[in-house]
Coordinates of C-alpha atoms in Angstrom, one line a residue:
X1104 CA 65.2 -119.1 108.8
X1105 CA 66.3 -115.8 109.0
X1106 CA 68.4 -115.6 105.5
X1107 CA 67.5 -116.2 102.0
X1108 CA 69.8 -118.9 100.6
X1109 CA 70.2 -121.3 97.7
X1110 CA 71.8 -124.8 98.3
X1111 CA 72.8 -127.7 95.7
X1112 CA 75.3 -130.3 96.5
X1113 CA 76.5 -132.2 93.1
X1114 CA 78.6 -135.0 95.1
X1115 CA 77.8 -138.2 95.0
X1116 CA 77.9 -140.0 97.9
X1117 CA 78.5 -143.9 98.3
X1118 CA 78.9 -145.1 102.1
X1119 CA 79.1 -148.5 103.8
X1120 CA 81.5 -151.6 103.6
X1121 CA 80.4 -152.0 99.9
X1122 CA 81.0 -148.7 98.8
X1123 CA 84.3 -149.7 97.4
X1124 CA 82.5 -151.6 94.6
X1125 CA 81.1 -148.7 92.8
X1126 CA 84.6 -147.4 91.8
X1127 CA 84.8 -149.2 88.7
X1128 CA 81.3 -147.8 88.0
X1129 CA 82.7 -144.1 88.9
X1130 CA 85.3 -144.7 86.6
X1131 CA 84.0 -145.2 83.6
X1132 CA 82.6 -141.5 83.5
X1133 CA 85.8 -140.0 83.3
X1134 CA 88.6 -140.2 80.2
X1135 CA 91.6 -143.0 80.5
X1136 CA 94.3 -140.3 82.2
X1137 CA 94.2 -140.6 86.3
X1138 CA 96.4 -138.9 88.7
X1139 CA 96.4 -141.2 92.1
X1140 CA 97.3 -138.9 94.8
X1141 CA 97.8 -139.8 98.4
X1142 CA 99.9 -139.6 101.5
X1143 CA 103.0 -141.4 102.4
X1144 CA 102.7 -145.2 102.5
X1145 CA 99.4 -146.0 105.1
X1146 CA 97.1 -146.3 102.3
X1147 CA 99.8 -149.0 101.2
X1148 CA 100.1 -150.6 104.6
X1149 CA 96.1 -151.7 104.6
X1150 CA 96.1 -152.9 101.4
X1151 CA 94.3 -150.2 99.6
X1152 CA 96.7 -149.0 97.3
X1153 CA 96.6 -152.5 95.6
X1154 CA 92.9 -152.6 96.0
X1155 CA 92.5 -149.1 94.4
X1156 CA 95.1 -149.7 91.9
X1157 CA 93.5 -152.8 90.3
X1158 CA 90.8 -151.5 90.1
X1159 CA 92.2 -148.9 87.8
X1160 CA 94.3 -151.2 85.9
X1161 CA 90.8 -153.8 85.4
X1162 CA 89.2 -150.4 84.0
X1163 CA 92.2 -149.5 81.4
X1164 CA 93.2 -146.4 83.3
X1165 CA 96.8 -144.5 82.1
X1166 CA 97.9 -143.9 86.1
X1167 CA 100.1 -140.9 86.9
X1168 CA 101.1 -140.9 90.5
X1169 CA 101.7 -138.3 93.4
X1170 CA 102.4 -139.0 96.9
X1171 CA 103.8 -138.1 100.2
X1172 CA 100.9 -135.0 100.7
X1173 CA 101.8 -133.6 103.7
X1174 CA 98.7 -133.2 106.8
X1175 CA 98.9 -129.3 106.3
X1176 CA 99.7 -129.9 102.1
X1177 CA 101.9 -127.4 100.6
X1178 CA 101.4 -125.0 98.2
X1179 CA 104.8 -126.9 96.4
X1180 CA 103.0 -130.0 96.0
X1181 CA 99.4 -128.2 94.7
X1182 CA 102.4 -126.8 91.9
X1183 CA 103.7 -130.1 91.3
X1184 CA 100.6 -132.1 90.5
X1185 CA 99.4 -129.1 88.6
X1186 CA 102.8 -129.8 86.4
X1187 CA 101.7 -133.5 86.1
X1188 CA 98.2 -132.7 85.2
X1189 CA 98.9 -131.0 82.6
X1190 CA 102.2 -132.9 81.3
X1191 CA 99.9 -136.4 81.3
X1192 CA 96.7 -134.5 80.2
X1193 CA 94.8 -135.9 83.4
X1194 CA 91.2 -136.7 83.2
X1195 CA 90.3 -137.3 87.2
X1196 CA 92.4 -136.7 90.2
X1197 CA 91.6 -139.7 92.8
X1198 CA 92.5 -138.6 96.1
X1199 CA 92.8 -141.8 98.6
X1200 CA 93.7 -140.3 102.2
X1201 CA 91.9 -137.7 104.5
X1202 CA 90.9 -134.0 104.4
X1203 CA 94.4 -133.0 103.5
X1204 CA 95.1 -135.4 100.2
X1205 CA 91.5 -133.9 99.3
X1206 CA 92.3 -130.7 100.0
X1207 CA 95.5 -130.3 97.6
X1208 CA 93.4 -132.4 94.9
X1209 CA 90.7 -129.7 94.5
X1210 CA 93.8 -127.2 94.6
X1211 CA 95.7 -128.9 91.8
X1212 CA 92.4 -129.3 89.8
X1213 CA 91.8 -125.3 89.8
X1214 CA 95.5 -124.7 89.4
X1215 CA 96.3 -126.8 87.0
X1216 CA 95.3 -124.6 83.9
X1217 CA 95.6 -121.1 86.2
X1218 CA 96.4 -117.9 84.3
X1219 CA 98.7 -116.4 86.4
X1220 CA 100.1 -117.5 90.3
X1221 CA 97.1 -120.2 91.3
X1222 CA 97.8 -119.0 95.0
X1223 CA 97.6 -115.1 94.6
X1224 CA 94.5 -115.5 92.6
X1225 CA 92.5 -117.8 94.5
X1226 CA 93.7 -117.9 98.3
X1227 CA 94.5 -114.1 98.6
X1228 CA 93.0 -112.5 96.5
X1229 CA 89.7 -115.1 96.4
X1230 CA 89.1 -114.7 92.6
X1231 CA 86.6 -116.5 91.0
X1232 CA 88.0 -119.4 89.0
X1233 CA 87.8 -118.7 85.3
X1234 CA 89.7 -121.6 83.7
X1235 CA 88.8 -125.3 83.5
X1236 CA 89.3 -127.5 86.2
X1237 CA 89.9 -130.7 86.4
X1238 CA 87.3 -133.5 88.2
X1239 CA 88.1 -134.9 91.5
X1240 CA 87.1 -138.5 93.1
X1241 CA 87.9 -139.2 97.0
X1242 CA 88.3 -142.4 98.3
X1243 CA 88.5 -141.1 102.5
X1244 CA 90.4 -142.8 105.1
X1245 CA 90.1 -140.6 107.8
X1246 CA 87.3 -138.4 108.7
X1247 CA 87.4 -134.6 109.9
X1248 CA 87.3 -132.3 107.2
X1249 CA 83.9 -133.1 105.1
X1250 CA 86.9 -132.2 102.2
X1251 CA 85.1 -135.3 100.5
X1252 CA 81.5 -133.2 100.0
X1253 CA 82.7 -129.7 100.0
X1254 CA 84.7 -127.2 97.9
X1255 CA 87.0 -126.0 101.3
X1256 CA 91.0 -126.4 100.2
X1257 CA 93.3 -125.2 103.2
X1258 CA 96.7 -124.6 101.7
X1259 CA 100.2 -123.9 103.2
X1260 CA 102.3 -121.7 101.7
X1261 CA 105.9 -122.7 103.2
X1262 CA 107.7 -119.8 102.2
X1263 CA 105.5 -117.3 103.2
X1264 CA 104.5 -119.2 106.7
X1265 CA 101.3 -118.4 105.9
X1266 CA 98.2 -121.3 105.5
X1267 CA 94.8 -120.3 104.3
X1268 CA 92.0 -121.7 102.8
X1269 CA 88.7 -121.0 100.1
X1270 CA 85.8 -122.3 99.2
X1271 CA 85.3 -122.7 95.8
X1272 CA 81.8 -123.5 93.7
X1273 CA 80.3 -126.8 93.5
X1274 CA 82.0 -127.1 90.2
X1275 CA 85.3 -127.9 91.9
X1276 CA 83.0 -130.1 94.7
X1277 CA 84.3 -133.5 94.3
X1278 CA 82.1 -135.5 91.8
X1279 CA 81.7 -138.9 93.8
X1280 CA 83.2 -140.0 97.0
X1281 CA 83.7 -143.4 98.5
X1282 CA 83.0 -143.6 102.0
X1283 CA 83.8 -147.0 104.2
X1284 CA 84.1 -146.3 107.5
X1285 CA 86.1 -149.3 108.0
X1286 CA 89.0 -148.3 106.5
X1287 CA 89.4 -145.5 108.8
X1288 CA 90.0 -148.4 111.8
X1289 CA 93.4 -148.2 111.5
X1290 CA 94.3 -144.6 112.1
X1291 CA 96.2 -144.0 115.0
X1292 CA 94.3 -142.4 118.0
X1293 CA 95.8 -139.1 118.3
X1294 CA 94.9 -138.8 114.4
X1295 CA 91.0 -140.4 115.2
X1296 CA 90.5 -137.8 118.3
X1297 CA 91.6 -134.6 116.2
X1298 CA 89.7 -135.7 113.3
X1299 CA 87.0 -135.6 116.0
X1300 CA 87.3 -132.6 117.3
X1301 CA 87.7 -130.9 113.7
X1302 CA 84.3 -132.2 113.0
X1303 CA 82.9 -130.5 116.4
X1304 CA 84.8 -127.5 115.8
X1305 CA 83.2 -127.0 112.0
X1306 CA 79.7 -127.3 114.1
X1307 CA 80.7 -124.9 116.9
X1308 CA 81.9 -122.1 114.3
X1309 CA 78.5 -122.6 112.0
X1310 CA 76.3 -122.9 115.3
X1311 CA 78.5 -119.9 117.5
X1312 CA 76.4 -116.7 115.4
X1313 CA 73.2 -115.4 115.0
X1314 CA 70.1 -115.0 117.7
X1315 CA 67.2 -116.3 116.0
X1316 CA 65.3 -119.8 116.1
X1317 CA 67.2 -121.1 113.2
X1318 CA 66.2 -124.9 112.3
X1319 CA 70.0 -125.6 111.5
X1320 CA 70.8 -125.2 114.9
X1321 CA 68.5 -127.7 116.0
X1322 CA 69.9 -129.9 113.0
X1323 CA 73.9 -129.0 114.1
X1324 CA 72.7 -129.6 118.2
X1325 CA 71.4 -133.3 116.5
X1326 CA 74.8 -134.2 115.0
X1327 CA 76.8 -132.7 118.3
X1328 CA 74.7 -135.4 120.6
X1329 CA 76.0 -138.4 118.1
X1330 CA 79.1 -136.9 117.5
X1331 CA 79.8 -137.2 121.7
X1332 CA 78.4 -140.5 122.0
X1333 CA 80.0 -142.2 119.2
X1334 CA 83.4 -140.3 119.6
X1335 CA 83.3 -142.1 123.4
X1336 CA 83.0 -145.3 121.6
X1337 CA 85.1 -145.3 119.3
X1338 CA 87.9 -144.3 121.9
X1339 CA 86.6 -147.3 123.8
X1340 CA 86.5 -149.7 120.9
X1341 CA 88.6 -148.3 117.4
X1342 CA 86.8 -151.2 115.9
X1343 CA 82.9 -150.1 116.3
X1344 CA 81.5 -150.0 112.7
X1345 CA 78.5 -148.2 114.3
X1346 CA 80.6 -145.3 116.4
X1347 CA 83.0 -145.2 113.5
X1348 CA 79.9 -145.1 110.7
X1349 CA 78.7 -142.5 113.0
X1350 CA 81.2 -140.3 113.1
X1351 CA 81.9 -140.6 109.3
X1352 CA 78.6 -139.2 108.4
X1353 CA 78.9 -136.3 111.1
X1354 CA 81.9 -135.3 109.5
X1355 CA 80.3 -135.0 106.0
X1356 CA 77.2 -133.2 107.2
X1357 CA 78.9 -131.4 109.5
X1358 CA 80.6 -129.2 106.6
X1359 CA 78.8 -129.8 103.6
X1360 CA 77.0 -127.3 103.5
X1361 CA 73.8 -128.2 105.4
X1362 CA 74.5 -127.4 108.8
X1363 CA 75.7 -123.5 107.6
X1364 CA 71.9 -122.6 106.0
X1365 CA 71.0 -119.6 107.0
X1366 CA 73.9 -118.8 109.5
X1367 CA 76.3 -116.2 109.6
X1368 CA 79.4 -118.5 111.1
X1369 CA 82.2 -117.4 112.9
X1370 CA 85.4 -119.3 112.0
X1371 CA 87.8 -117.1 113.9
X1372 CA 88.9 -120.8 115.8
X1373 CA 90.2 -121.8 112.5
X1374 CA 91.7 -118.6 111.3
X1375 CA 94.1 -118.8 114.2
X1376 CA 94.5 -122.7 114.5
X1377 CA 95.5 -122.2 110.7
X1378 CA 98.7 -119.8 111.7
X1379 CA 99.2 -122.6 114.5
X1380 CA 99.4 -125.0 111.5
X1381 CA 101.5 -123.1 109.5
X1382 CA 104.4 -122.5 112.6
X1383 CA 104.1 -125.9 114.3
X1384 CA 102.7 -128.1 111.1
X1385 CA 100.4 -129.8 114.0
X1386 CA 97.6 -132.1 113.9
X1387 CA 94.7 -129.3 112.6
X1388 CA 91.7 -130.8 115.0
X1389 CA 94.4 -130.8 117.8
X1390 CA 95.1 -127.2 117.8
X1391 CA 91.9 -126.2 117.1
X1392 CA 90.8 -127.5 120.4
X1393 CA 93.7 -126.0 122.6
X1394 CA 92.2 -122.8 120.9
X1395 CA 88.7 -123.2 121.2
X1396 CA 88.5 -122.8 125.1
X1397 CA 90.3 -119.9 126.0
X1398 CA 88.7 -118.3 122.7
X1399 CA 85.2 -119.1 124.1
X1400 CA 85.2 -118.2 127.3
X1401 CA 86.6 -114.6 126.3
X1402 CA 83.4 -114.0 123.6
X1403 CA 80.5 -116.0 125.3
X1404 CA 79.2 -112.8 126.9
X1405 CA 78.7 -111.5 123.4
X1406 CA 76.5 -114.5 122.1
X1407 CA 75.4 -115.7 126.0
X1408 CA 71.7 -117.0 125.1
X1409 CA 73.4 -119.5 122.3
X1410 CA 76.0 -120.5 124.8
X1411 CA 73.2 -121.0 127.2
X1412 CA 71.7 -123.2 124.7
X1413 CA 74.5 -125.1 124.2
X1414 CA 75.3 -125.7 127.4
X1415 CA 71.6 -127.1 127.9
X1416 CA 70.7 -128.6 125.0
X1417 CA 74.4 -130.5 124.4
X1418 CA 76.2 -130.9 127.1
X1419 CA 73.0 -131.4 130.0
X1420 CA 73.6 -128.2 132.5
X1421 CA 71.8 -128.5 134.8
X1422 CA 70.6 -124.4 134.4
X1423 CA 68.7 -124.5 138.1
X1424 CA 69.7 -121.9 140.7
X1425 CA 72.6 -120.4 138.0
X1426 CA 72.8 -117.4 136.1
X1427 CA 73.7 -117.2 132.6
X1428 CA 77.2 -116.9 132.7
X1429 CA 77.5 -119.9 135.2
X1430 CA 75.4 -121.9 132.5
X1431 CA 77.5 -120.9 129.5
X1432 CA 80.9 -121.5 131.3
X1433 CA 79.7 -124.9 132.8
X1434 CA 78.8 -125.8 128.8
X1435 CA 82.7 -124.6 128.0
X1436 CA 83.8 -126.6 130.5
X1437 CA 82.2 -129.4 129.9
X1438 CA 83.8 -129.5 126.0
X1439 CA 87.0 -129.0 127.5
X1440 CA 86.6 -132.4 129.9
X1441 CA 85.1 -134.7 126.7
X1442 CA 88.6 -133.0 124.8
X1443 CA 90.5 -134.2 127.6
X1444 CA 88.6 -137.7 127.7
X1445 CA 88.9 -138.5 124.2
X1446 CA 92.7 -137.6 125.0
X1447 CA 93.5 -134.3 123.1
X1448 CA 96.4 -132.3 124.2
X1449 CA 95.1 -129.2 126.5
X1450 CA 98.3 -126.7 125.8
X1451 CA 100.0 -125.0 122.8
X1452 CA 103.2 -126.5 124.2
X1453 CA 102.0 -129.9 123.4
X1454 CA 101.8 -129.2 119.8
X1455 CA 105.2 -128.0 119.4
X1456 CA 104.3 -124.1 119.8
X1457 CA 107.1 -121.9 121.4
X1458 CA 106.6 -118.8 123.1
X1459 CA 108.2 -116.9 120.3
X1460 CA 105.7 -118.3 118.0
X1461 CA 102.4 -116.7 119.8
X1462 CA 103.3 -113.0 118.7
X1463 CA 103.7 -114.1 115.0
X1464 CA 100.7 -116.2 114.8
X1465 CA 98.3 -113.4 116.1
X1466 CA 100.1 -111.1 113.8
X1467 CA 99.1 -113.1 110.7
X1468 CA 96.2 -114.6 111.1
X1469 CA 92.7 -113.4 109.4
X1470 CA 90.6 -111.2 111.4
X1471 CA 86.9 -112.4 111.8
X1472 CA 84.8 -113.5 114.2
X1473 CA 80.8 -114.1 114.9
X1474 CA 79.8 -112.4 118.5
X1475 CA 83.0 -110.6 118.7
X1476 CA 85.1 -109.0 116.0
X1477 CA 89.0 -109.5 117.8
X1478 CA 91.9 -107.8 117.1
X1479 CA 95.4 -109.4 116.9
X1480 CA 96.3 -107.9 120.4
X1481 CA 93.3 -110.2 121.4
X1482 CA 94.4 -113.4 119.5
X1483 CA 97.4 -112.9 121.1
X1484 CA 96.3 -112.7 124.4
X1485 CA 94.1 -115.9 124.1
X1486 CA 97.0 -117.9 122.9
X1487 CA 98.7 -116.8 125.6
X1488 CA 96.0 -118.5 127.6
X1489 CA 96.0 -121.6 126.3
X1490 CA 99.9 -122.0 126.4

């Protein structure tokens, strides 16, 4: 392990088809004043709104409701549940949904009591938060993010077409999450695949950087192999608890922190698929895959032992009678047939993109990178590929 680092986790985690049951338990750590934030009205179609709401109502809880979060949630909303936080003195935010209801929640909780614009201070300007925040509780219903174990809060500011996220200290970490893989059966496939490939993507950008014989890259190669296996499942059958358990618990590990020790990252995938988010408002896992090939095969001769790796030691190459770049191009393209198997959209087109969208999003999206440091003339140049 290359890097010094320090890692704490203060989540608590409850997972399985019982985890439901320690809400009530959860609850009674927090004062009487809940805000109930969610999407539009699928947490109501499966019942869950009137489980979750009971359950608050059985424990004597004052609820204050917010819903309709948008899937890329906007900097409006983070303002308007910070209004209602501290108009109804809220003790807990429970977020019921996916990454993006968690998302605003640990937004509204550092905004709420803000000095000053919440989104100059802590998404441009990446300020340390110095006022008192609020606890959040996540009840997740679809899985991608790892929002439920983290501190990560990807915001889109509408009026400046401009979506970027932080990651703030484990004191904005959600304090509990409820994790039953069973209620994510009924999200519709396109939703299921991108949450999928969001969850390989956060491995790729952690595992994409550095040249040394890091034991997180054997950990993040691990989670890739059940990621595969139970992502082809779950396509095959939305209703395996095993391929959908599976997948739930890749997601959390996948960015919680564990599978980054020691790494430098790259996460220049999700700097441009945010800018693709913020013009086009598409699916984030979706986009992040149309990306991810064209932006790999233009830096893999900058990092080509780990895509050599990766190649062998995920995806199977076969690395007899083949040079290096053969290898790592045979391990791109085999990510680009499991995107296409599991049914993700292969063009910028498909997500709504226009042509007179591909200059803007270069333009404004963060410069980074692992291997390769790009410019926007580069960005541009690999969406162009991938429209």
């Amino acid at each position: 392990m290359k890097y010094d680092f320090t890692y704490y986790n203060p989540t608590r985690i409850h997972f399985g088809k019982e985890a439901m049951s320690k809400l009530a338990d959860e609850l009674q750590n927090f004062g009487d004043n809940i805000l109930l934030l969610y999407g539009k009205n699928s947490i109501k179609k499966i019942g869950l709104y009137d489980s979750v709401t009971a359950i608050l109502k059985e424990c004597g809880k004052n609820v204050t409701e917010l819903s309709g979060i948008k899937p890329n949630p906007a900097y409006s909303q983070v303002l308007e549940g910070a209004k209602l936080c501290r108009e109804n003195r809220i003790d807990l935010i429970l977020a019921v949904g996916g990454g993006s209801v968690i998302d605003c929640a640990k937004a509204i909780s550092v905004s709420a009591y803000a000095k000053g614009d919440p989104w100059q201070r802590y998404w441009i300007d990446f300020e340390s938060v110095d006022n008192d925040v609020i606890p959040v509780g996540t009840i997740l219903t679809m899985t991608g993010t790892a929002s439920e174990m983290n501190g990560g809060s990807v915001i889109t500011n509408e009026e400046l077409t401009l979506k970027t996220g932080r990651v703030f200290p484990p004191s904005v970490y959600p304090k509990f999450s409820i994790l039953n893989p069973e209620l994510t059966y009924t999200v519709p496939k396109i939703q299921m695949v991108s949450g999928i490939f969001d969850i390989m993507s956060h491995l790729m950008e952690q595992y994409f950087s550095g040249d040394d014989d890091n034991t997180t890259d054997y950990v993040i190669e691990g989670v890739m192999h059940s990621l595969i296996n139970s992502a082809r499942k779950a396509v095959a059958d939305p209703y395996d608890y095993e391929a959908r358990s599976n997948i739930m618990w890749c997601a959390t590990i996948g960015l919680n922190r564990i599978t980054g020790l020691s790494k430098t990252q790259d996460w220049e995938v999700h700097n441009i698929e945010h800018q693709l988010g913020a013009y086009t408002d598409c699916p984030h896992g979706l986009g992040l895959s149309v990306i991810s090939m064209p932006y790999y095969r233009y830096i893999y001769k900058y990092g080509i032992d780990k895509f050599v790796r990766y190649a062998i030691n995920v995806w199977g190459v076969n690395p007899e009678d083949k040079t290096k770049d053969e290898i790592a191009l045979e391990g791109i393209d085999r990510l680009q047939e499991f995107s296409k198997e599991i049914g993700i959209p292969q063009t910028l087109r498909e997500l709504g993109c226009t042509e007179n969208m591909l200059r803007k999003i270069a333009d404004t999206s963060i410069l980074g990178g692992g291997y390769k440091q790009l410019d926007y003339d580069e960005i541009y140049n690999i969406l162009k590929e991938c429209y």
